[in-house]
């Protein structure tokens, strides 16, 4: 719904109270974010993999606007999803669906209306993808989208787009920075460039009414150990918050979307590391790098399976004593399977630790749907089951395969979603 236009730079309005209220609402305990911001190309790849035909050939769900909207609508009208989902990140096409006015018209489209009707908040992906990092090693990237790109397939400046997104109902934004561990470290060029871009993006978003999600994602690619990931995550977070402070970004009106600390996909411990070990490393990195003023941390799933992402989130939200007990005994302490949906009262975390999952909320739903209208109910059942499971994990009350919220059928729950050099 957006075109390249020349607009007068409007005086900055003070959105401070609204930003803080929005961030706090998204960080509500027991709730998290549905990341439904896949680009048209990425959702096409998802459609390609859901309906098997013959042999190794997959995919007869056409990637067109009608099918994309049918799939997203299935999620956004699922009965009661707002009980577990506080925010939904959208792609431009999805945000604007059903709008009829121009760029400067204050108008909410069909999807935004459905999201708000469920008691959730609409957000928007504002970055324009990653490109090779100047002077960087092979595989190192930085993200585009702050400056205008005045070409046929370009875009307006981030500030201009944020103003338009706000008018269309978005109240928070997401910008993904991608970092890669190479030979046990991340180069200072990559760390600094991405930290600066994230901080500039965050400031522009707040100046225009959008809560920025700061997302420095360390990819799972490589053979690095859990300890190396923890060290790199700590450093990246510390640098991000140094740059945010330089620009006077209001931390109470932001959210953080980091990776969990996990060994690289090619590391020999990748399939044997325990969830409480991942949780201990992740919590340590966050405590060393994230100021307590940040209201919420919403983890990306980063290619973990639905099951793995939920279990790891649950252990992050369990108490330090529970993690210590599991470390000592090397087994999961059993809880009552009907534990009430209440948060752990003795959690030591200064922020809400929740989820902003895409593939880890949608994989089973997508496979159940299969591009067929008659399967919408089955797809919604899977989506709601995953949403409830992650809600319980945010409270530290998820009990794995025995949990009634684990999944309706779990048809994709244990399937890895990892893709090397993942982009969307």
mmCIF file of C-alpha atoms in Angstrom:
data_model
loop_
_atom_site.group_PDB
_atom_site.id
_atom_site.type_symbol
_atom_site.label_atom_id
_atom_site.label_comp_id
_atom_site.label_asym_id
_atom_site.label_seq_id
_atom_site.Cartn_x
_atom_site.Cartn_y
_atom_site.Cartn_z
ATOM 1 C CA UNK A 1 0.000 0.000 0.000
ATOM 2 C CA UNK A 2 3.044 2.265 0.002
ATOM 3 C CA UNK A 3 4.598 4.220 -2.807
ATOM 4 C CA UNK A 4 7.624 6.474 -3.080
ATOM 5 C CA UNK A 5 6.362 9.954 -2.284
ATOM 6 C CA UNK A 6 7.885 13.193 -1.168
ATOM 7 C CA UNK A 7 6.414 14.285 2.137
ATOM 8 C CA UNK A 8 7.147 17.191 4.446
ATOM 9 C CA UNK A 9 9.038 16.076 7.511
ATOM 10 C CA UNK A 10 6.509 16.525 10.309
ATOM 11 C CA UNK A 11 7.412 17.808 13.754
ATOM 12 C CA UNK A 12 8.181 14.977 16.137
ATOM 13 C CA UNK A 13 5.308 14.091 18.448
ATOM 14 C CA UNK A 14 6.048 12.802 21.939
ATOM 15 C CA UNK A 15 4.872 9.182 21.964
ATOM 16 C CA UNK A 16 6.629 8.254 25.211
ATOM 17 C CA UNK A 17 3.594 7.197 27.247
ATOM 18 C CA UNK A 18 2.102 5.238 24.362
ATOM 19 C CA UNK A 19 5.395 3.486 23.606
ATOM 20 C CA UNK A 20 5.799 2.381 27.218
ATOM 21 C CA UNK A 21 2.188 1.187 27.433
ATOM 22 C CA UNK A 22 2.484 -0.769 24.172
ATOM 23 C CA UNK A 23 5.754 -2.441 25.152
ATOM 24 C CA UNK A 24 4.330 -3.347 28.554
ATOM 25 C CA UNK A 25 1.198 -4.838 26.971
ATOM 26 C CA UNK A 26 3.200 -6.972 24.557
ATOM 27 C CA UNK A 27 5.358 -8.165 27.463
ATOM 28 C CA UNK A 28 2.327 -9.411 29.432
ATOM 29 C CA UNK A 29 3.170 -12.641 31.275
ATOM 30 C CA UNK A 30 1.773 -15.743 29.595
ATOM 31 C CA UNK A 31 1.727 -14.095 26.167
ATOM 32 C CA UNK A 32 4.127 -13.713 23.270
ATOM 33 C CA UNK A 33 4.409 -12.672 19.630
ATOM 34 C CA UNK A 34 3.394 -14.443 16.437
ATOM 35 C CA UNK A 35 5.961 -13.562 13.761
ATOM 36 C CA UNK A 36 3.881 -13.678 10.572
ATOM 37 C CA UNK A 37 6.130 -11.280 8.675
ATOM 38 C CA UNK A 38 7.493 -13.650 6.045
ATOM 39 C CA UNK A 39 8.167 -11.941 2.729
ATOM 40 C CA UNK A 40 6.237 -13.139 -0.308
ATOM 41 C CA UNK A 41 9.256 -15.140 -1.432
ATOM 42 C CA UNK A 42 9.707 -16.826 1.944
ATOM 43 C CA UNK A 43 6.046 -17.755 2.393
ATOM 44 C CA UNK A 44 6.221 -19.223 -1.112
ATOM 45 C CA UNK A 45 9.005 -21.526 0.061
ATOM 46 C CA UNK A 46 6.819 -22.577 2.998
ATOM 47 C CA UNK A 47 3.941 -23.335 0.626
ATOM 48 C CA UNK A 48 6.285 -25.392 -1.538
ATOM 49 C CA UNK A 49 7.079 -27.730 1.330
ATOM 50 C CA UNK A 50 3.669 -28.518 2.786
ATOM 51 C CA UNK A 51 1.854 -30.690 0.253
ATOM 52 C CA UNK A 52 3.704 -33.786 -0.960
ATOM 53 C CA UNK A 53 2.869 -34.989 -4.452
ATOM 54 C CA UNK A 54 5.166 -37.682 -5.840
ATOM 55 C CA UNK A 55 8.605 -38.859 -4.831
ATOM 56 C CA UNK A 56 10.763 -36.020 -3.556
ATOM 57 C CA UNK A 57 8.635 -33.377 -5.277
ATOM 58 C CA UNK A 58 6.651 -31.098 -3.003
ATOM 59 C CA UNK A 59 4.274 -28.254 -3.357
ATOM 60 C CA UNK A 60 1.102 -27.495 -5.235
ATOM 61 C CA UNK A 61 -0.033 -24.522 -3.164
ATOM 62 C CA UNK A 62 0.446 -21.576 -5.469
ATOM 63 C CA UNK A 63 2.195 -18.550 -4.009
ATOM 64 C CA UNK A 64 -0.340 -15.855 -4.846
ATOM 65 C CA UNK A 65 -2.054 -13.082 -2.917
ATOM 66 C CA UNK A 66 -5.237 -15.063 -2.397
ATOM 67 C CA UNK A 67 -3.476 -18.052 -0.843
ATOM 68 C CA UNK A 68 -1.214 -15.864 1.285
ATOM 69 C CA UNK A 69 -4.227 -14.013 2.657
ATOM 70 C CA UNK A 70 -6.203 -17.225 3.204
ATOM 71 C CA UNK A 71 -3.378 -18.673 5.268
ATOM 72 C CA UNK A 72 -2.798 -15.543 7.358
ATOM 73 C CA UNK A 73 -6.524 -15.037 7.862
ATOM 74 C CA UNK A 74 -6.790 -18.603 9.198
ATOM 75 C CA UNK A 75 -4.367 -17.612 11.965
ATOM 76 C CA UNK A 76 -5.808 -14.180 12.715
ATOM 77 C CA UNK A 77 -9.395 -15.362 13.167
ATOM 78 C CA UNK A 78 -8.519 -18.441 15.235
ATOM 79 C CA UNK A 79 -10.886 -18.314 18.184
ATOM 80 C CA UNK A 80 -9.174 -17.119 21.346
ATOM 81 C CA UNK A 81 -5.622 -16.727 20.029
ATOM 82 C CA UNK A 82 -5.343 -13.383 21.826
ATOM 83 C CA UNK A 83 -5.288 -15.285 25.104
ATOM 84 C CA UNK A 84 -1.755 -16.391 24.231
ATOM 85 C CA UNK A 85 -0.586 -13.884 21.593
ATOM 86 C CA UNK A 86 -0.059 -10.240 22.551
ATOM 87 C CA UNK A 87 1.397 -9.070 19.247
ATOM 88 C CA UNK A 88 1.550 -10.109 15.591
ATOM 89 C CA UNK A 89 4.354 -8.995 13.268
ATOM 90 C CA UNK A 90 3.134 -8.448 9.709
ATOM 91 C CA UNK A 91 4.618 -7.991 6.249
ATOM 92 C CA UNK A 92 3.569 -4.876 4.288
ATOM 93 C CA UNK A 93 1.111 -6.751 2.088
ATOM 94 C CA UNK A 94 -0.550 -8.294 5.147
ATOM 95 C CA UNK A 95 -0.739 -5.022 7.057
ATOM 96 C CA UNK A 96 -2.368 -3.223 4.129
ATOM 97 C CA UNK A 97 -4.801 -5.943 3.053
ATOM 98 C CA UNK A 98 -8.318 -4.516 2.770
ATOM 99 C CA UNK A 99 -7.299 -0.850 2.891
ATOM 100 C CA UNK A 100 -8.676 1.448 0.196
ATOM 101 C CA UNK A 101 -7.282 4.868 1.059
ATOM 102 C CA UNK A 102 -3.916 6.333 0.154
ATOM 103 C CA UNK A 103 -0.675 6.260 2.058
ATOM 104 C CA UNK A 104 -1.594 9.165 4.324
ATOM 105 C CA UNK A 105 -5.102 7.961 5.178
ATOM 106 C CA UNK A 106 -5.591 6.651 8.706
ATOM 107 C CA UNK A 107 -7.206 3.309 7.954
ATOM 108 C CA UNK A 108 -6.964 -0.196 9.382
ATOM 109 C CA UNK A 109 -7.164 -3.150 7.023
ATOM 110 C CA UNK A 110 -8.934 -6.463 7.530
ATOM 111 C CA UNK A 111 -6.005 -8.231 9.185
ATOM 112 C CA UNK A 112 -5.290 -5.421 11.639
ATOM 113 C CA UNK A 113 -8.966 -5.303 12.587
ATOM 114 C CA UNK A 114 -9.040 -9.060 13.217
ATOM 115 C CA UNK A 115 -5.833 -8.916 15.280
ATOM 116 C CA UNK A 116 -7.174 -6.084 17.420
ATOM 117 C CA UNK A 117 -10.539 -7.841 17.803
ATOM 118 C CA UNK A 118 -8.637 -10.755 19.366
ATOM 119 C CA UNK A 119 -7.049 -8.394 21.887
ATOM 120 C CA UNK A 120 -3.648 -8.403 20.210
ATOM 121 C CA UNK A 121 -1.474 -5.633 18.735
ATOM 122 C CA UNK A 122 -0.333 -5.346 15.125
ATOM 123 C CA UNK A 123 3.326 -4.815 14.287
ATOM 124 C CA UNK A 124 5.326 -4.473 11.090
ATOM 125 C CA UNK A 125 8.637 -5.717 9.660
ATOM 126 C CA UNK A 126 10.471 -2.594 8.496
ATOM 127 C CA UNK A 127 13.896 -3.791 7.375
ATOM 128 C CA UNK A 128 14.574 -4.418 3.701
ATOM 129 C CA UNK A 129 16.694 -7.504 4.041
ATOM 130 C CA UNK A 130 20.389 -8.173 4.445
ATOM 131 C CA UNK A 131 23.304 -7.603 2.080
ATOM 132 C CA UNK A 132 27.008 -8.387 2.285
ATOM 133 C CA UNK A 133 28.855 -6.382 4.927
ATOM 134 C CA UNK A 134 31.367 -3.968 3.363
ATOM 135 C CA UNK A 135 34.837 -5.166 4.265
ATOM 136 C CA UNK A 136 33.370 -8.248 5.919
ATOM 137 C CA UNK A 137 34.251 -11.905 5.649
ATOM 138 C CA UNK A 138 32.158 -14.219 3.462
ATOM 139 C CA UNK A 139 28.786 -14.716 5.139
ATOM 140 C CA UNK A 140 28.857 -11.481 7.155
ATOM 141 C CA UNK A 141 25.830 -9.249 6.578
ATOM 142 C CA UNK A 142 24.222 -5.978 7.495
ATOM 143 C CA UNK A 143 20.643 -4.797 7.013
ATOM 144 C CA UNK A 144 19.120 -2.262 4.616
ATOM 145 C CA UNK A 145 16.144 0.034 5.053
ATOM 146 C CA UNK A 146 16.987 3.213 6.957
ATOM 147 C CA UNK A 147 17.677 5.419 3.957
ATOM 148 C CA UNK A 148 15.334 5.794 1.005
ATOM 149 C CA UNK A 149 16.079 3.743 -2.097
ATOM 150 C CA UNK A 150 14.730 5.892 -4.981
ATOM 151 C CA UNK A 151 14.671 3.217 -7.665
ATOM 152 C CA UNK A 152 11.825 1.442 -9.431
ATOM 153 C CA UNK A 153 11.797 -1.324 -6.813
ATOM 154 C CA UNK A 154 12.990 0.890 -3.973
ATOM 155 C CA UNK A 155 11.352 2.311 -0.877
ATOM 156 C CA UNK A 156 10.859 5.515 1.105
ATOM 157 C CA UNK A 157 13.005 6.327 4.143
ATOM 158 C CA UNK A 158 12.369 4.421 7.355
ATOM 159 C CA UNK A 159 10.933 7.525 9.036
ATOM 160 C CA UNK A 160 8.427 8.040 6.241
ATOM 161 C CA UNK A 161 7.400 4.409 6.243
ATOM 162 C CA UNK A 162 7.001 4.361 10.044
ATOM 163 C CA UNK A 163 4.580 7.296 9.856
ATOM 164 C CA UNK A 164 2.527 5.488 7.232
ATOM 165 C CA UNK A 165 2.593 2.165 9.104
ATOM 166 C CA UNK A 166 1.342 3.919 12.237
ATOM 167 C CA UNK A 167 -1.604 5.319 10.280
ATOM 168 C CA UNK A 168 -2.445 1.804 9.092
ATOM 169 C CA UNK A 169 -2.620 0.494 12.673
ATOM 170 C CA UNK A 170 0.884 -0.802 13.439
ATOM 171 C CA UNK A 171 2.132 0.004 16.924
ATOM 172 C CA UNK A 172 5.464 -1.821 16.987
ATOM 173 C CA UNK A 173 8.166 -2.727 14.497
ATOM 174 C CA UNK A 174 10.876 -5.279 13.862
ATOM 175 C CA UNK A 175 14.332 -4.977 12.298
ATOM 176 C CA UNK A 176 16.439 -8.126 11.968
ATOM 177 C CA UNK A 177 20.209 -7.928 12.132
ATOM 178 C CA UNK A 178 22.096 -11.103 11.269
ATOM 179 C CA UNK A 179 25.438 -12.069 12.775
ATOM 180 C CA UNK A 180 27.543 -15.145 12.204
ATOM 181 C CA UNK A 181 30.149 -16.797 14.400
ATOM 182 C CA UNK A 182 33.233 -17.512 12.286
ATOM 183 C CA UNK A 183 36.249 -19.268 13.809
ATOM 184 C CA UNK A 184 34.882 -18.811 17.307
ATOM 185 C CA UNK A 185 34.084 -15.107 17.126
ATOM 186 C CA UNK A 186 32.063 -12.358 15.453
ATOM 187 C CA UNK A 187 34.123 -9.584 13.888
ATOM 188 C CA UNK A 188 33.972 -6.141 15.473
ATOM 189 C CA UNK A 189 33.063 -4.752 12.052
ATOM 190 C CA UNK A 190 29.921 -6.901 11.996
ATOM 191 C CA UNK A 191 29.057 -6.268 15.643
ATOM 192 C CA UNK A 192 29.458 -2.493 15.467
ATOM 193 C CA UNK A 193 27.797 -2.003 12.081
ATOM 194 C CA UNK A 194 24.719 -3.963 13.087
ATOM 195 C CA UNK A 195 24.529 -2.434 16.573
ATOM 196 C CA UNK A 196 24.613 1.075 15.089
ATOM 197 C CA UNK A 197 21.941 0.241 12.517
ATOM 198 C CA UNK A 198 19.683 -1.303 15.171
ATOM 199 C CA UNK A 199 20.053 1.775 17.364
ATOM 200 C CA UNK A 200 19.334 4.184 14.503
ATOM 201 C CA UNK A 201 16.277 2.151 13.545
ATOM 202 C CA UNK A 202 15.048 2.090 17.147
ATOM 203 C CA UNK A 203 15.336 5.862 17.517
ATOM 204 C CA UNK A 204 13.475 6.505 14.251
ATOM 205 C CA UNK A 205 10.702 4.099 15.249
ATOM 206 C CA UNK A 206 10.172 5.742 18.632
ATOM 207 C CA UNK A 207 10.150 9.206 17.076
ATOM 208 C CA UNK A 208 7.258 8.040 14.909
ATOM 209 C CA UNK A 209 5.184 6.114 17.437
ATOM 210 C CA UNK A 210 6.361 2.532 16.960
ATOM 211 C CA UNK A 211 7.877 0.345 19.686
ATOM 212 C CA UNK A 212 11.094 -1.064 18.195
ATOM 213 C CA UNK A 213 11.963 -4.713 18.599
ATOM 214 C CA UNK A 214 15.752 -4.884 18.638
ATOM 215 C CA UNK A 215 16.744 -8.164 16.983
ATOM 216 C CA UNK A 216 20.443 -9.071 16.834
ATOM 217 C CA UNK A 217 20.272 -12.690 15.680
ATOM 218 C CA UNK A 218 23.334 -14.882 15.923
ATOM 219 C CA UNK A 219 22.762 -17.650 13.399
ATOM 220 C CA UNK A 220 22.917 -21.326 14.314
ATOM 221 C CA UNK A 221 25.319 -21.946 11.404
ATOM 222 C CA UNK A 222 28.742 -23.314 12.339
ATOM 223 C CA UNK A 223 30.451 -25.631 14.803
ATOM 224 C CA UNK A 224 30.794 -23.246 17.754
ATOM 225 C CA UNK A 225 30.215 -24.478 21.292
ATOM 226 C CA UNK A 226 27.549 -23.374 23.756
ATOM 227 C CA UNK A 227 30.190 -21.396 25.656
ATOM 228 C CA UNK A 228 31.282 -19.546 22.511
ATOM 229 C CA UNK A 229 27.685 -18.672 21.679
ATOM 230 C CA UNK A 230 27.161 -17.329 25.202
ATOM 231 C CA UNK A 231 30.300 -15.200 24.994
ATOM 232 C CA UNK A 232 29.371 -13.800 21.571
ATOM 233 C CA UNK A 233 25.755 -13.170 22.563
ATOM 234 C CA UNK A 234 26.864 -11.264 25.653
ATOM 235 C CA UNK A 235 29.201 -9.049 23.639
ATOM 236 C CA UNK A 236 26.637 -8.344 20.912
ATOM 237 C CA UNK A 237 23.985 -7.374 23.456
ATOM 238 C CA UNK A 238 26.352 -5.108 25.359
ATOM 239 C CA UNK A 239 27.322 -3.287 22.158
ATOM 240 C CA UNK A 240 23.691 -2.909 21.091
ATOM 241 C CA UNK A 241 22.731 -1.259 24.368
ATOM 242 C CA UNK A 242 25.777 1.008 24.232
ATOM 243 C CA UNK A 243 24.582 2.310 20.863
ATOM 244 C CA UNK A 244 20.966 2.598 22.016
ATOM 245 C CA UNK A 245 22.128 4.689 24.981
ATOM 246 C CA UNK A 246 24.115 7.020 22.715
ATOM 247 C CA UNK A 247 20.883 7.834 20.854
ATOM 248 C CA UNK A 248 18.754 8.251 23.996
ATOM 249 C CA UNK A 249 16.404 5.443 22.993
ATOM 250 C CA UNK A 250 13.792 4.944 25.725
ATOM 251 C CA UNK A 251 14.418 1.360 26.831
ATOM 252 C CA UNK A 252 11.036 1.148 28.592
ATOM 253 C CA UNK A 253 9.476 1.547 25.144
ATOM 254 C CA UNK A 254 11.493 -1.207 23.439
ATOM 255 C CA UNK A 255 11.620 -4.996 23.284
ATOM 256 C CA UNK A 256 14.562 -7.310 22.620
ATOM 257 C CA UNK A 257 14.407 -10.304 20.252
ATOM 258 C CA UNK A 258 17.624 -12.294 20.717
ATOM 259 C CA UNK A 259 18.726 -15.805 19.914
ATOM 260 C CA UNK A 260 18.885 -18.391 22.659
ATOM 261 C CA UNK A 261 22.431 -19.545 23.419
ATOM 262 C CA UNK A 262 22.717 -22.844 21.547
ATOM 263 C CA UNK A 263 25.688 -24.766 20.094
ATOM 264 C CA UNK A 264 26.182 -24.447 16.345
ATOM 265 C CA UNK A 265 24.409 -26.930 14.102
ATOM 266 C CA UNK A 266 27.691 -28.643 13.275
ATOM 267 C CA UNK A 267 28.926 -28.857 16.873
ATOM 268 C CA UNK A 268 29.217 -32.378 18.272
ATOM 269 C CA UNK A 269 27.090 -31.449 21.311
ATOM 270 C CA UNK A 270 24.224 -29.950 19.288
ATOM 271 C CA UNK A 271 21.906 -32.921 19.815
ATOM 272 C CA UNK A 272 22.993 -33.789 23.340
ATOM 273 C CA UNK A 273 23.028 -30.412 25.091
ATOM 274 C CA UNK A 274 20.367 -30.252 27.806
ATOM 275 C CA UNK A 275 17.662 -27.559 27.844
ATOM 276 C CA UNK A 276 18.662 -26.394 31.330
ATOM 277 C CA UNK A 277 22.230 -25.907 30.056
ATOM 278 C CA UNK A 278 20.890 -23.771 27.213
ATOM 279 C CA UNK A 279 18.765 -21.870 29.728
ATOM 280 C CA UNK A 280 21.666 -21.242 32.107
ATOM 281 C CA UNK A 281 23.863 -19.910 29.301
ATOM 282 C CA UNK A 282 21.069 -17.759 27.883
ATOM 283 C CA UNK A 283 20.089 -16.251 31.235
ATOM 284 C CA UNK A 284 23.730 -15.478 32.024
ATOM 285 C CA UNK A 285 24.216 -13.691 28.693
ATOM 286 C CA UNK A 286 21.032 -11.676 29.146
ATOM 287 C CA UNK A 287 21.883 -10.640 32.694
ATOM 288 C CA UNK A 288 25.293 -9.464 31.520
ATOM 289 C CA UNK A 289 23.978 -7.573 28.512
ATOM 290 C CA UNK A 290 20.390 -6.380 28.951
ATOM 291 C CA UNK A 291 19.411 -3.473 31.233
ATOM 292 C CA UNK A 292 16.484 -4.148 33.602
ATOM 293 C CA UNK A 293 14.532 -1.215 32.124
ATOM 294 C CA UNK A 294 13.688 -3.341 29.078
ATOM 295 C CA UNK A 295 10.168 -4.692 29.759
ATOM 296 C CA UNK A 296 10.312 -7.820 27.652
ATOM 297 C CA UNK A 297 12.594 -10.242 25.866
ATOM 298 C CA UNK A 298 10.919 -12.186 23.057
ATOM 299 C CA UNK A 299 13.156 -14.963 21.777
ATOM 300 C CA UNK A 300 13.408 -15.932 18.132
ATOM 301 C CA UNK A 301 13.212 -19.646 17.424
ATOM 302 C CA UNK A 302 16.066 -19.497 14.926
ATOM 303 C CA UNK A 303 15.430 -22.803 13.205
ATOM 304 C CA UNK A 304 14.687 -24.873 16.311
ATOM 305 C CA UNK A 305 11.831 -27.327 16.026
ATOM 306 C CA UNK A 306 8.519 -26.406 17.622
ATOM 307 C CA UNK A 307 9.219 -28.795 20.484
ATOM 308 C CA UNK A 308 12.790 -27.664 21.106
ATOM 309 C CA UNK A 309 11.933 -23.952 21.120
ATOM 310 C CA UNK A 310 9.112 -24.452 23.614
ATOM 311 C CA UNK A 311 11.117 -26.667 25.968
ATOM 312 C CA UNK A 312 14.070 -24.266 25.982
ATOM 313 C CA UNK A 313 11.786 -21.294 26.671
ATOM 314 C CA UNK A 314 10.235 -23.190 29.558
ATOM 315 C CA UNK A 315 13.629 -23.820 31.156
ATOM 316 C CA UNK A 316 14.602 -20.171 30.787
ATOM 317 C CA UNK A 317 11.504 -19.333 32.829
ATOM 318 C CA UNK A 318 12.066 -21.978 35.486
ATOM 319 C CA UNK A 319 13.818 -20.903 38.654
ATOM 320 C CA UNK A 320 17.565 -21.027 39.117
ATOM 321 C CA UNK A 321 17.014 -23.688 41.792
ATOM 322 C CA UNK A 322 15.127 -25.891 39.347
ATOM 323 C CA UNK A 323 17.886 -25.553 36.763
ATOM 324 C CA UNK A 324 20.498 -26.342 39.410
ATOM 325 C CA UNK A 325 18.578 -29.434 40.480
ATOM 326 C CA UNK A 326 18.375 -30.646 36.890
ATOM 327 C CA UNK A 327 22.086 -29.975 36.398
ATOM 328 C CA UNK A 328 22.957 -31.974 39.525
ATOM 329 C CA UNK A 329 20.630 -34.883 38.823
ATOM 330 C CA UNK A 330 20.850 -34.729 35.000
ATOM 331 C CA UNK A 331 17.128 -35.273 34.697
ATOM 332 C CA UNK A 332 13.947 -33.254 34.578
ATOM 333 C CA UNK A 333 12.274 -32.654 37.949
ATOM 334 C CA UNK A 334 8.670 -33.780 37.632
ATOM 335 C CA UNK A 335 5.806 -31.369 38.195
ATOM 336 C CA UNK A 336 2.120 -31.968 38.515
ATOM 337 C CA UNK A 337 0.764 -32.271 34.968
ATOM 338 C CA UNK A 338 -2.214 -30.090 35.873
ATOM 339 C CA UNK A 339 -0.107 -27.243 37.267
ATOM 340 C CA UNK A 340 -2.102 -24.054 37.264
ATOM 341 C CA UNK A 341 -1.361 -21.458 34.610
ATOM 342 C CA UNK A 342 0.531 -19.211 37.003
ATOM 343 C CA UNK A 343 4.048 -17.818 36.565
ATOM 344 C CA UNK A 344 6.909 -18.962 38.706
ATOM 345 C CA UNK A 345 6.769 -16.642 41.697
ATOM 346 C CA UNK A 346 10.477 -16.893 42.445
ATOM 347 C CA UNK A 347 11.858 -16.198 38.971
ATOM 348 C CA UNK A 348 15.043 -14.142 39.112
ATOM 349 C CA UNK A 349 14.557 -12.478 35.703
ATOM 350 C CA UNK A 350 14.028 -8.688 35.685
ATOM 351 C CA UNK A 351 12.176 -8.844 32.356
ATOM 352 C CA UNK A 352 9.400 -10.962 30.905
ATOM 353 C CA UNK A 353 11.109 -13.728 28.900
ATOM 354 C CA UNK A 354 8.763 -14.795 26.147
ATOM 355 C CA UNK A 355 8.595 -15.764 22.475
ATOM 356 C CA UNK A 356 8.431 -14.163 19.056
ATOM 357 C CA UNK A 357 8.203 -17.320 17.005
ATOM 358 C CA UNK A 358 7.451 -17.767 13.333
ATOM 359 C CA UNK A 359 8.270 -21.278 12.203
ATOM 360 C CA UNK A 360 8.019 -22.649 15.765
ATOM 361 C CA UNK A 361 4.388 -21.504 15.961
ATOM 362 C CA UNK A 362 3.326 -22.242 12.414
ATOM 363 C CA UNK A 363 4.971 -25.435 11.157
ATOM 364 C CA UNK A 364 2.262 -27.850 12.299
ATOM 365 C CA UNK A 365 -0.524 -25.404 11.414
ATOM 366 C CA UNK A 366 0.815 -24.999 7.896
ATOM 367 C CA UNK A 367 1.027 -28.734 7.351
ATOM 368 C CA UNK A 368 -2.464 -29.286 8.707
ATOM 369 C CA UNK A 369 -3.895 -26.555 6.460
ATOM 370 C CA UNK A 370 -2.297 -27.804 3.199
ATOM 371 C CA UNK A 371 -3.763 -24.877 1.281
ATOM 372 C CA UNK A 372 -7.321 -26.212 1.532
ATOM 373 C CA UNK A 373 -10.277 -24.250 2.885
ATOM 374 C CA UNK A 374 -11.752 -27.395 4.416
ATOM 375 C CA UNK A 375 -8.613 -27.778 6.550
ATOM 376 C CA UNK A 376 -8.752 -24.340 8.160
ATOM 377 C CA UNK A 377 -10.171 -25.756 11.384
ATOM 378 C CA UNK A 378 -7.371 -28.318 11.608
ATOM 379 C CA UNK A 379 -4.780 -25.625 10.987
ATOM 380 C CA UNK A 380 -6.252 -23.387 13.664
ATOM 381 C CA UNK A 381 -6.303 -26.266 16.133
ATOM 382 C CA UNK A 382 -2.571 -26.815 15.626
ATOM 383 C CA UNK A 383 -1.796 -23.101 15.849
ATOM 384 C CA UNK A 384 -3.750 -22.649 19.073
ATOM 385 C CA UNK A 385 -2.106 -25.718 20.600
ATOM 386 C CA UNK A 386 1.357 -24.322 19.873
ATOM 387 C CA UNK A 387 0.356 -20.881 21.141
ATOM 388 C CA UNK A 388 -0.929 -22.361 24.408
ATOM 389 C CA UNK A 389 2.178 -24.512 24.824
ATOM 390 C CA UNK A 390 4.423 -21.473 24.501
ATOM 391 C CA UNK A 391 2.180 -19.485 26.818
ATOM 392 C CA UNK A 392 2.714 -22.154 29.457
ATOM 393 C CA UNK A 393 6.460 -22.135 28.744
ATOM 394 C CA UNK A 394 6.549 -18.376 29.291
ATOM 395 C CA UNK A 395 5.135 -19.043 32.735
ATOM 396 C CA UNK A 396 7.636 -21.837 33.384
ATOM 397 C CA UNK A 397 4.731 -24.305 33.435
ATOM 398 C CA UNK A 398 5.281 -26.417 30.336
ATOM 399 C CA UNK A 399 5.718 -30.144 30.928
ATOM 400 C CA UNK A 400 6.938 -31.458 27.601
ATOM 401 C CA UNK A 401 5.230 -34.313 25.804
ATOM 402 C CA UNK A 402 2.957 -34.938 28.793
ATOM 403 C CA UNK A 403 1.592 -31.398 28.662
ATOM 404 C CA UNK A 404 -1.996 -31.223 27.350
ATOM 405 C CA UNK A 405 -1.055 -28.109 25.398
ATOM 406 C CA UNK A 406 1.861 -29.767 23.598
ATOM 407 C CA UNK A 407 0.011 -30.059 20.320
ATOM 408 C CA UNK A 408 -3.180 -31.270 18.723
ATOM 409 C CA UNK A 409 -1.334 -33.838 16.663
ATOM 410 C CA UNK A 410 2.143 -32.331 16.704
ATOM 411 C CA UNK A 411 2.583 -33.237 13.055
ATOM 412 C CA UNK A 412 5.639 -30.997 12.724
ATOM 413 C CA UNK A 413 6.524 -30.445 16.364
ATOM 414 C CA UNK A 414 9.792 -32.391 16.344
ATOM 415 C CA UNK A 415 10.890 -31.406 12.840
ATOM 416 C CA UNK A 416 13.850 -29.032 12.704
ATOM 417 C CA UNK A 417 13.159 -25.737 10.946
ATOM 418 C CA UNK A 418 16.865 -24.980 10.467
ATOM 419 C CA UNK A 419 17.991 -23.469 7.173
ATOM 420 C CA UNK A 420 21.599 -22.498 6.614
ATOM 421 C CA UNK A 421 22.121 -18.740 6.103
ATOM 422 C CA UNK A 422 18.414 -18.235 6.722
ATOM 423 C CA UNK A 423 16.848 -15.141 5.159
ATOM 424 C CA UNK A 424 13.279 -13.956 4.858
#
